[in-house]
Short mmCIF file of C-alpha atoms in Angstrom, two decimals:
data_model
loop_
_atom_site.label_atom_id
_atom_site.label_comp_id
_atom_site.label_asym_id
_atom_site.label_seq_id
_atom_site.Cartn_x
_atom_site.Cartn_y
_atom_site.Cartn_z
CA MET A 83 -2.31 5.50 -32.13
CA PHE A 84 -4.43 5.93 -29.46
CA ASP A 85 -4.89 9.31 -27.31
CA TRP A 86 -4.92 7.57 -24.37
CA PHE A 87 -5.02 11.19 -22.29
CA GLN A 88 -8.28 11.88 -24.22
CA LEU A 89 -10.03 9.00 -23.23
CA ALA A 90 -9.49 9.22 -20.03
CA ASN A 91 -10.26 12.51 -19.79
CA GLU A 92 -13.65 11.69 -21.38
CA LYS A 93 -14.09 9.55 -18.21
CA GLU A 94 -12.79 12.25 -15.53
CA ASN A 95 -16.17 12.50 -14.55
CA ARG A 96 -17.43 9.50 -14.39
CA MET A 97 -14.20 8.72 -12.11
CA VAL A 98 -14.96 11.50 -9.86
CA GLN A 99 -18.68 10.27 -9.48
CA VAL A 100 -17.60 6.68 -8.36
CA ARG A 101 -14.93 7.28 -6.15
CA ARG A 102 -16.96 10.05 -4.47
CA TYR A 103 -19.26 7.47 -4.06
CA LEU A 104 -17.29 4.95 -2.58
CA HIS A 105 -15.54 7.86 -0.32
CA GLN A 106 -19.00 7.79 1.47
CA TYR A 107 -19.09 4.41 2.17
CA PRO A 108 -15.51 3.32 3.06
CA GLU A 109 -15.24 -0.55 4.93
CA LEU A 110 -12.04 -1.46 6.70
CA SER A 111 -10.18 -4.13 5.77
CA PHE A 112 -10.94 -7.47 5.22
CA GLU A 113 -15.13 -6.22 5.72
CA GLU A 114 -15.64 -4.48 2.49
CA TYR A 115 -18.31 -6.74 1.37
CA HIS A 116 -20.41 -3.78 0.03
CA THR A 117 -17.85 -2.30 -1.82
CA HIS A 118 -17.29 -5.68 -3.45
CA ASP A 119 -20.79 -5.87 -4.40
CA PHE A 120 -20.10 -2.32 -6.00
CA ILE A 121 -17.02 -3.58 -8.32
CA MET A 122 -19.36 -6.30 -9.23
CA ASN A 123 -22.09 -4.65 -10.25
CA GLN A 124 -19.78 -2.09 -12.66
CA LEU A 125 -17.60 -4.72 -13.98
CA SER A 126 -21.39 -7.60 -15.02
CA GLN A 127 -22.37 -4.65 -16.93
CA LEU A 128 -19.12 -5.23 -19.36
CA SER A 129 -17.50 -7.90 -21.39
CA CYS A 130 -15.19 -9.45 -19.22
CA GLU A 131 -14.56 -13.07 -17.46
CA ILE A 132 -15.24 -12.31 -13.60
CA GLN A 133 -13.78 -14.59 -10.98
CA THR A 134 -14.80 -13.56 -6.94
CA PRO A 135 -14.30 -14.68 -4.36
CA VAL A 136 -10.48 -14.66 -5.48
CA GLY A 137 -8.76 -15.27 -1.28
CA ARG A 138 -11.66 -13.69 0.85
CA ASN A 139 -13.26 -10.80 -0.90
CA GLY A 140 -11.09 -10.55 -4.25
CA ILE A 141 -12.25 -9.77 -7.87
CA VAL A 142 -10.49 -10.91 -11.48
CA ALA A 143 -11.53 -9.75 -14.39
CA ARG A 144 -9.85 -10.69 -17.65
CA PHE A 145 -10.39 -9.02 -21.04
CA LYS A 146 -9.20 -11.33 -23.47
CA GLY A 147 -8.21 -10.14 -27.32
CA ASN A 148 -7.83 -12.57 -29.96
CA GLY A 149 -4.28 -12.00 -31.13
CA ASP A 150 -1.01 -13.52 -29.54
CA GLY A 151 -0.04 -10.87 -27.22
CA PRO A 152 0.65 -10.70 -23.74
CA THR A 153 -1.23 -10.93 -20.53
CA ILE A 154 -1.02 -7.92 -18.84
CA ALA A 155 -2.29 -7.21 -14.64
CA LEU A 156 -3.06 -4.09 -13.35
CA ARG A 157 -3.87 -4.00 -9.60
CA ALA A 158 -6.08 -1.56 -7.86
CA ASP A 159 -6.95 -1.95 -3.56
CA PHE A 160 -10.31 -0.69 -2.20
CA ASP A 161 -10.13 -1.63 1.44
CA ALA A 162 -9.73 1.74 4.45
CA LEU A 163 -8.15 3.02 7.43
CA PRO A 164 -9.95 3.14 11.04
CA ILE A 165 -9.84 6.96 11.16
CA ASP A 166 -12.27 9.24 11.64
CA GLU A 167 -12.85 11.33 9.04
CA LEU A 168 -12.22 15.52 9.58
CA THR A 169 -12.48 16.94 6.08
CA ASP A 170 -15.26 18.99 5.33
CA VAL A 171 -16.45 17.87 1.95
CA ASP A 172 -19.82 17.40 0.78
CA TYR A 173 -18.73 13.53 0.04
CA LYS A 174 -17.34 12.51 3.13
CA SER A 175 -17.55 9.44 5.20
CA LYS A 176 -21.04 8.23 6.57
CA ASN A 177 -19.10 5.25 8.01
CA PRO A 178 -18.14 6.24 11.48
CA GLY A 179 -14.88 5.12 12.44
CA ALA A 180 -13.80 4.27 8.75
CA MET A 181 -12.00 6.82 6.50
CA HIS A 182 -10.51 6.74 2.96
CA ALA A 183 -7.62 8.11 4.16
CA CYS A 184 -4.85 6.54 1.50
CA GLY A 185 -6.89 7.03 -1.92
CA HIS A 186 -7.88 3.40 -2.45
CA ASP A 187 -11.27 4.64 -3.47
CA GLY A 188 -9.30 6.55 -6.35
CA HIS A 189 -7.90 3.35 -6.88
CA THR A 190 -10.89 1.72 -8.05
CA ALA A 191 -12.43 4.06 -10.04
CA ILE A 192 -9.33 3.86 -11.96
CA LEU A 193 -9.45 0.40 -12.40
CA LEU A 194 -13.16 0.49 -13.42
CA ALA A 195 -12.14 3.46 -15.77
CA VAL A 196 -9.54 1.21 -17.57
CA ALA A 197 -12.39 -1.26 -17.68
CA GLU A 198 -14.68 0.60 -19.90
CA ILE A 199 -12.16 1.67 -21.96
CA LEU A 200 -11.28 -1.63 -22.55
CA GLU A 201 -14.59 -2.37 -23.24
CA SER A 202 -14.74 -0.12 -25.96
CA HIS A 203 -11.71 -1.43 -27.30
CA LEU A 204 -12.13 -5.27 -27.50
CA ASN A 205 -11.42 -5.18 -31.12
CA GLN A 206 -7.83 -3.98 -30.88
CA LEU A 207 -7.13 -6.05 -28.20
CA ASN A 208 -4.01 -8.30 -29.24
CA GLY A 209 -3.79 -9.99 -25.66
CA THR A 210 -5.30 -10.39 -22.59
CA VAL A 211 -5.58 -8.11 -19.98
CA VAL A 212 -5.96 -9.01 -16.05
CA LEU A 213 -7.96 -6.54 -14.11
CA ILE A 214 -7.02 -7.18 -9.93
CA PHE A 215 -9.17 -5.79 -6.97
CA GLN A 216 -7.79 -6.38 -4.21
CA TYR A 217 -9.32 -6.29 -0.16
CA GLY A 218 -7.30 -5.76 2.53
CA GLU A 219 -3.83 -4.30 1.50
CA GLU A 220 -3.75 -1.95 5.17
CA ILE A 221 -3.83 -4.99 7.35
CA MET A 222 -1.32 -7.69 7.55
CA PRO A 223 -1.55 -10.28 6.46
CA GLY A 224 -2.54 -8.45 2.87
CA GLY A 225 -4.59 -9.72 0.46
CA SER A 226 -2.65 -9.88 -2.37
CA GLN A 227 -0.80 -13.20 -1.24
CA GLU A 228 -4.48 -15.05 -0.72
CA MET A 229 -5.55 -13.72 -4.22
CA ILE A 230 -2.23 -15.17 -5.58
CA ASP A 231 -2.63 -18.44 -3.83
CA ASP A 232 -5.73 -18.73 -5.34
CA GLY A 233 -4.82 -18.21 -8.71
CA CYS A 234 -5.04 -14.27 -9.13
CA LEU A 235 -1.70 -14.24 -11.47
CA GLN A 236 -2.56 -17.63 -13.49
CA GLY A 237 -1.27 -16.84 -16.94
CA VAL A 238 -0.03 -13.57 -16.81
CA ASP A 239 3.09 -12.51 -17.78
CA ARG A 240 3.45 -9.24 -16.26
CA ILE A 241 1.93 -6.82 -13.23
CA TYR A 242 1.80 -3.05 -12.78
CA GLY A 243 0.21 -1.25 -9.75
CA ASN A 244 -0.61 2.57 -9.02
CA HIS A 245 -1.09 4.64 -6.02
CA LEU A 246 -2.45 7.95 -5.85
CA TRP A 247 0.36 10.01 -4.08
CA SER A 248 -0.13 13.48 -2.01
CA GLY A 249 3.36 13.86 -1.22
CA TYR A 250 3.65 14.89 -5.37
CA PRO A 251 2.10 17.36 -7.78
CA THR A 252 -0.98 16.49 -9.61
CA GLY A 253 0.58 15.73 -13.34
CA THR A 254 3.47 13.92 -12.16
CA ILE A 255 4.44 10.47 -11.95
CA TYR A 256 7.20 8.64 -10.22
CA SER A 257 8.74 5.19 -9.80
CA ARG A 258 12.38 3.88 -9.65
CA PRO A 259 14.13 0.35 -10.68
CA GLY A 260 15.37 -2.17 -7.74
CA ALA A 261 13.89 -1.44 -4.29
CA MET A 262 11.13 1.17 -3.45
CA MET A 263 8.99 0.29 -0.77
CA ALA A 264 10.12 -0.84 2.58
CA SER A 265 9.47 -3.73 4.74
CA PRO A 266 7.02 -2.42 7.42
CA ASP A 267 7.99 -5.21 10.00
CA GLU A 268 6.07 -5.24 14.09
CA PHE A 269 7.23 -5.92 16.98
CA ASN A 270 5.73 -6.29 20.25
CA ILE A 271 7.80 -6.54 23.44
CA THR A 272 6.64 -7.34 27.39
CA ILE A 273 9.35 -7.17 30.36
CA HIS A 274 8.11 -8.66 33.48
CA GLY A 275 9.75 -7.32 36.17
CA ARG A 276 8.34 -7.91 40.14
CA GLY A 277 6.26 -4.47 41.33
CA GLY A 278 5.63 -2.70 43.97
CA HIS A 279 5.65 0.76 46.45
CA GLY A 280 7.38 3.89 44.32
CA ALA A 281 9.29 4.50 47.93
CA LYS A 282 11.08 0.84 48.07
CA PRO A 283 12.53 0.57 44.69
CA HIS A 284 15.09 -1.97 46.22
CA GLU A 285 12.25 -4.36 46.93
CA THR A 286 11.38 -4.01 43.56
CA ILE A 287 12.58 -5.37 39.62
CA ASP A 288 11.48 -1.86 38.20
CA PRO A 289 10.11 -3.30 34.84
CA VAL A 290 10.08 0.62 33.56
CA VAL A 291 13.16 1.52 33.79
CA ILE A 292 14.74 -1.90 32.00
CA MET A 293 12.01 -1.10 29.34
CA ALA A 294 13.97 2.79 28.84
CA GLU A 295 17.18 1.68 28.58
CA PHE A 296 16.00 -1.13 26.36
CA ILE A 297 14.42 1.45 23.90
CA MET A 298 17.38 3.44 24.58
CA SER A 299 19.99 1.37 23.47
CA SER A 300 18.24 -0.58 20.75
CA GLN A 301 18.77 2.88 18.70
CA LYS A 302 22.11 1.54 18.14
CA ILE A 303 21.36 -1.12 16.63
CA ILE A 304 20.50 0.70 13.73
CA SER A 305 23.41 4.04 14.39
CA ARG A 306 26.38 1.61 15.07
CA THR A 307 25.74 -2.30 13.63
CA ILE A 308 24.75 -1.18 10.41
CA ASP A 309 26.57 0.18 7.21
CA PRO A 310 25.74 4.03 7.38
CA VAL A 311 24.95 3.71 3.39
CA LYS A 312 22.27 0.89 3.84
CA GLN A 313 18.54 1.51 5.03
CA ALA A 314 17.17 0.89 7.81
CA VAL A 315 14.03 2.33 10.69
CA LEU A 316 13.29 0.92 14.42
CA SER A 317 10.99 2.93 16.07
CA PHE A 318 8.49 2.55 18.75
CA GLY A 319 5.07 3.85 18.80
CA MET A 320 3.43 2.47 21.97
CA ILE A 321 4.66 2.46 25.72
CA GLN A 322 2.48 0.99 28.50
CA ALA A 323 3.27 0.49 32.12
CA GLY A 324 1.83 1.02 35.68
CA SER A 325 -1.53 2.66 36.82
CA ALA A 326 -0.76 5.16 39.30
CA ASP A 327 2.07 7.49 40.39
CA ASN A 328 3.55 5.53 43.95
CA VAL A 329 3.46 1.70 42.31
CA ILE A 330 6.08 0.02 40.36
CA PRO A 331 4.24 -2.13 38.05
CA ASP A 332 5.03 -5.85 37.21
CA SER A 333 5.53 -5.12 34.15
CA ALA A 334 5.82 -2.77 30.63
CA TYR A 335 4.93 -3.26 27.62
CA CYS A 336 6.18 -2.28 24.31
CA ARG A 337 4.93 -1.60 20.53
CA GLY A 338 7.09 -0.57 17.45
CA THR A 339 8.24 -0.93 13.75
CA VAL A 340 10.53 -1.65 12.35
CA ARG A 341 12.09 -1.01 8.28
CA THR A 342 14.12 -2.38 5.84
CA PHE A 343 14.56 -3.28 2.42
CA ASP A 344 17.02 -6.12 2.99
CA THR A 345 16.58 -9.22 4.39
CA ASP A 346 19.44 -9.88 5.69
CA ILE A 347 19.55 -6.59 7.81
CA GLN A 348 15.90 -7.41 8.77
CA ASP A 349 17.38 -10.57 10.18
CA HIS A 350 20.15 -8.46 12.29
CA VAL A 351 17.93 -6.02 13.77
CA ILE A 352 15.64 -9.42 14.64
CA ASN A 353 18.76 -10.90 16.33
CA LYS A 354 20.18 -7.45 17.87
CA MET A 355 16.72 -6.85 19.76
CA ASP A 356 16.68 -10.28 21.03
CA LYS A 357 20.49 -10.39 22.22
CA LEU A 358 19.88 -6.86 23.91
CA LEU A 359 16.51 -8.21 25.74
CA GLN A 360 19.12 -11.49 26.61
CA GLY A 361 21.48 -8.89 28.47
CA LEU A 362 19.08 -7.38 30.28
CA ALA A 363 17.10 -10.00 31.03
CA VAL A 364 20.55 -11.51 33.02
CA ALA A 365 21.37 -8.75 34.27
CA ASN A 366 18.33 -7.77 35.82
CA ASP A 367 16.71 -11.18 36.37
CA ILE A 368 13.53 -10.66 34.40
CA GLU A 369 11.71 -12.22 31.78
CA TYR A 370 10.64 -10.73 28.64
CA SER A 371 8.86 -11.79 25.24
CA LEU A 372 9.53 -10.65 21.60
CA ASP A 373 7.21 -11.27 19.39
CA TYR A 374 8.46 -10.12 16.08
CA ILE A 375 6.13 -9.91 13.00
CA LYS A 376 7.45 -9.39 9.75
CA GLY A 377 5.62 -7.58 7.68
CA TYR A 378 5.48 -7.31 3.51
CA LEU A 379 8.02 -7.61 1.84
CA PRO A 380 9.89 -5.31 -0.07
CA VAL A 381 8.97 -3.13 -3.51
CA HIS A 382 11.58 -4.50 -6.11
CA ASN A 383 10.85 -3.25 -9.20
CA ASN A 384 11.40 -5.15 -12.21
CA ALA A 385 14.10 -3.31 -14.42
CA ASN A 386 12.19 -3.46 -17.70
CA CYS A 387 9.38 -2.96 -16.36
CA TYR A 388 10.39 0.03 -14.56
CA GLU A 389 11.42 1.18 -18.07
CA VAL A 390 8.26 0.90 -19.71
CA VAL A 391 6.41 2.83 -16.49
CA LYS A 392 9.10 5.53 -17.17
CA GLN A 393 8.72 5.25 -21.00
CA ALA A 394 5.03 5.86 -21.03
CA ALA A 395 5.20 8.78 -18.60
CA ASN A 396 7.33 10.47 -20.80
CA ASP A 397 5.24 9.39 -24.26
CA ILE A 398 2.10 11.20 -22.96
CA ASN A 399 3.48 14.19 -21.69
CA LEU A 400 3.67 13.49 -18.00
CA ARG A 401 6.12 14.94 -16.07
CA TYR A 402 8.33 11.99 -14.64
CA ASN A 403 10.82 11.86 -11.68
CA GLU A 404 12.78 8.97 -9.90
CA SER A 405 11.01 8.52 -6.52
CA ASP A 406 12.97 8.30 -3.08
CA LEU A 407 13.14 5.11 -1.11
CA MET A 408 10.00 5.01 0.92
CA MET A 409 9.96 3.45 3.93
CA VAL A 410 6.06 2.93 3.94
CA GLY A 411 5.45 -1.58 2.97
CA GLU A 412 2.80 -2.16 0.02
CA ASP A 413 1.73 -5.71 -0.02
CA PHE A 414 1.73 -5.32 -4.24
CA SER A 415 5.24 -6.67 -3.56
CA HIS A 416 3.91 -10.12 -3.30
CA TYR A 417 2.92 -9.93 -6.87
CA LEU A 418 6.19 -8.27 -7.55
CA LYS A 419 7.61 -11.69 -5.77
CA VAL A 420 5.57 -14.37 -8.53
CA ARG A 421 5.64 -11.68 -11.50
CA PRO A 422 7.87 -9.29 -13.27
CA GLY A 423 6.37 -6.21 -12.42
CA ALA A 424 6.38 -2.31 -11.30
CA PHE A 425 4.98 -0.07 -9.12
CA PHE A 426 4.09 3.39 -9.76
CA LEU A 427 3.10 6.90 -7.81
CA THR A 428 0.74 9.36 -9.44
CA GLY A 429 0.81 12.59 -7.72
CA CYS A 430 -2.32 13.86 -6.57
CA GLY A 431 -1.00 16.31 -3.85
CA ASN A 432 -2.56 20.03 -4.63
CA PRO A 433 -2.38 23.19 -1.77
CA GLU A 434 -5.28 24.78 -3.66
CA LYS A 435 -7.26 22.14 -3.19
CA ASN A 436 -6.28 20.85 0.16
CA SER A 437 -5.05 17.42 -1.09
CA ASP A 438 -1.91 17.65 0.15
CA TYR A 439 -1.88 16.41 3.74
CA PRO A 440 -0.44 12.99 4.35
CA HIS A 441 -1.67 10.36 3.67
CA HIS A 442 -3.36 8.20 6.65
CA SER A 443 -3.86 11.78 8.00
CA PRO A 444 -7.93 12.31 9.02
CA TYR A 445 -7.83 15.55 6.61
CA PHE A 446 -6.51 13.30 3.68
CA ASN A 447 -7.94 13.72 0.01
CA ILE A 448 -6.86 14.12 -3.34
CA ASP A 449 -6.87 16.01 -6.17
CA GLU A 450 -9.08 13.99 -8.29
CA LYS A 451 -7.61 15.61 -12.05
CA ALA A 452 -4.87 12.87 -11.31
CA MET A 453 -7.78 9.88 -11.46
CA LYS A 454 -7.28 10.69 -15.14
CA TYR A 455 -3.48 10.85 -15.08
CA ALA A 456 -2.95 7.21 -13.42
CA VAL A 457 -5.75 5.89 -16.36
CA SER A 458 -3.98 7.11 -19.14
CA GLU A 459 -0.35 5.82 -17.91
CA PHE A 460 -2.12 2.73 -17.39
CA LEU A 461 -3.39 2.64 -20.82
CA LYS A 462 0.27 3.86 -22.24
CA ILE A 463 1.93 0.83 -20.39
CA LEU A 464 -0.88 -1.65 -21.77
CA GLU A 465 -0.08 -0.36 -25.51
CA LEU A 466 4.03 -0.62 -25.07
CA GLU A 467 3.45 -4.06 -23.44
CA ASN A 468 1.85 -5.03 -27.19
CA ILE A 469 -1.83 -5.50 -25.71
CA PHE A 470 -3.22 -3.52 -28.50
CA LYS A 471 -3.42 -4.41 -32.42
CA GLN A 472 -1.56 -2.03 -34.55
CA LEU A 473 -3.42 0.57 -36.30
#
């Protein structure tokens, strides 16, 4: 029908230009005003219906065909991370404390390229394509739910999303049926004891020792109370207490994350953490606070939509693989709760181009050739979804 790879290849230089511009001017979640205006400027030159703001700062562009085909949505996110970039590329971030260290600049360039290709094939559209440009993916509560609440999925039959992934080599597509990414929960715990002199611990209630006991005991929640064939992670990322070597502090504080794919296991972990703290409170005469914040829903791909992603990759001769279960979180999951759809990863890792650093690293970069593979995958998905008239 169409040579999608050729059409995507023709947009490669354009995508590189757009991506590098956005990379130089990253904006943090919920603060993407310049980025929003840039996307709007690009879309305003095309023959699509544009709605903004959707949610706080989102953009929805609709390309309507003149047939009775379905309405398919594609999504890209455009926020950056609070990281000082340490790469030596000539297009590195010009905004101190902000960096596109997760590939969202590439996601935006990809979806804008899809928009331009759709513009040149309006007469061949049998259905409607909805392009969702989303803000605030990196910070909870995320932008997706707000955009859904504001109607971004109105009339949409199915939705697909892509993430450039440095852990997989350029030229590959990864996805999996069912569960794919976890729910990224956060928790904050404060233990209130009674401070005093380090030489007289018997006159205190030492919150440091009690916190240490909690941290060690909590590891048994995963290893000894959850079926080992099911997945869960409990990790501590921050512990704070005290200010001097000879002072036992009044309180100790910690922060961490829990990752699960199942709401029953999620609730089980919360309950066990609270019971453990209750026991420590009774045994040690302390008070505590547990602030548990449930994160994005787990990403669960619809079985039929997953098959479309897989077939699209195979049809355009990209190397398709089934991805591992991933403990990272993605608020694309909220779209999948409302509409059938699937999420896939486009490999962008290439050691020769220093693009194999992990996501959220200050050295993160992408192999920009990966963008044309994502574009061709999106377009093939649209073809398989009968968006285009048969020629």
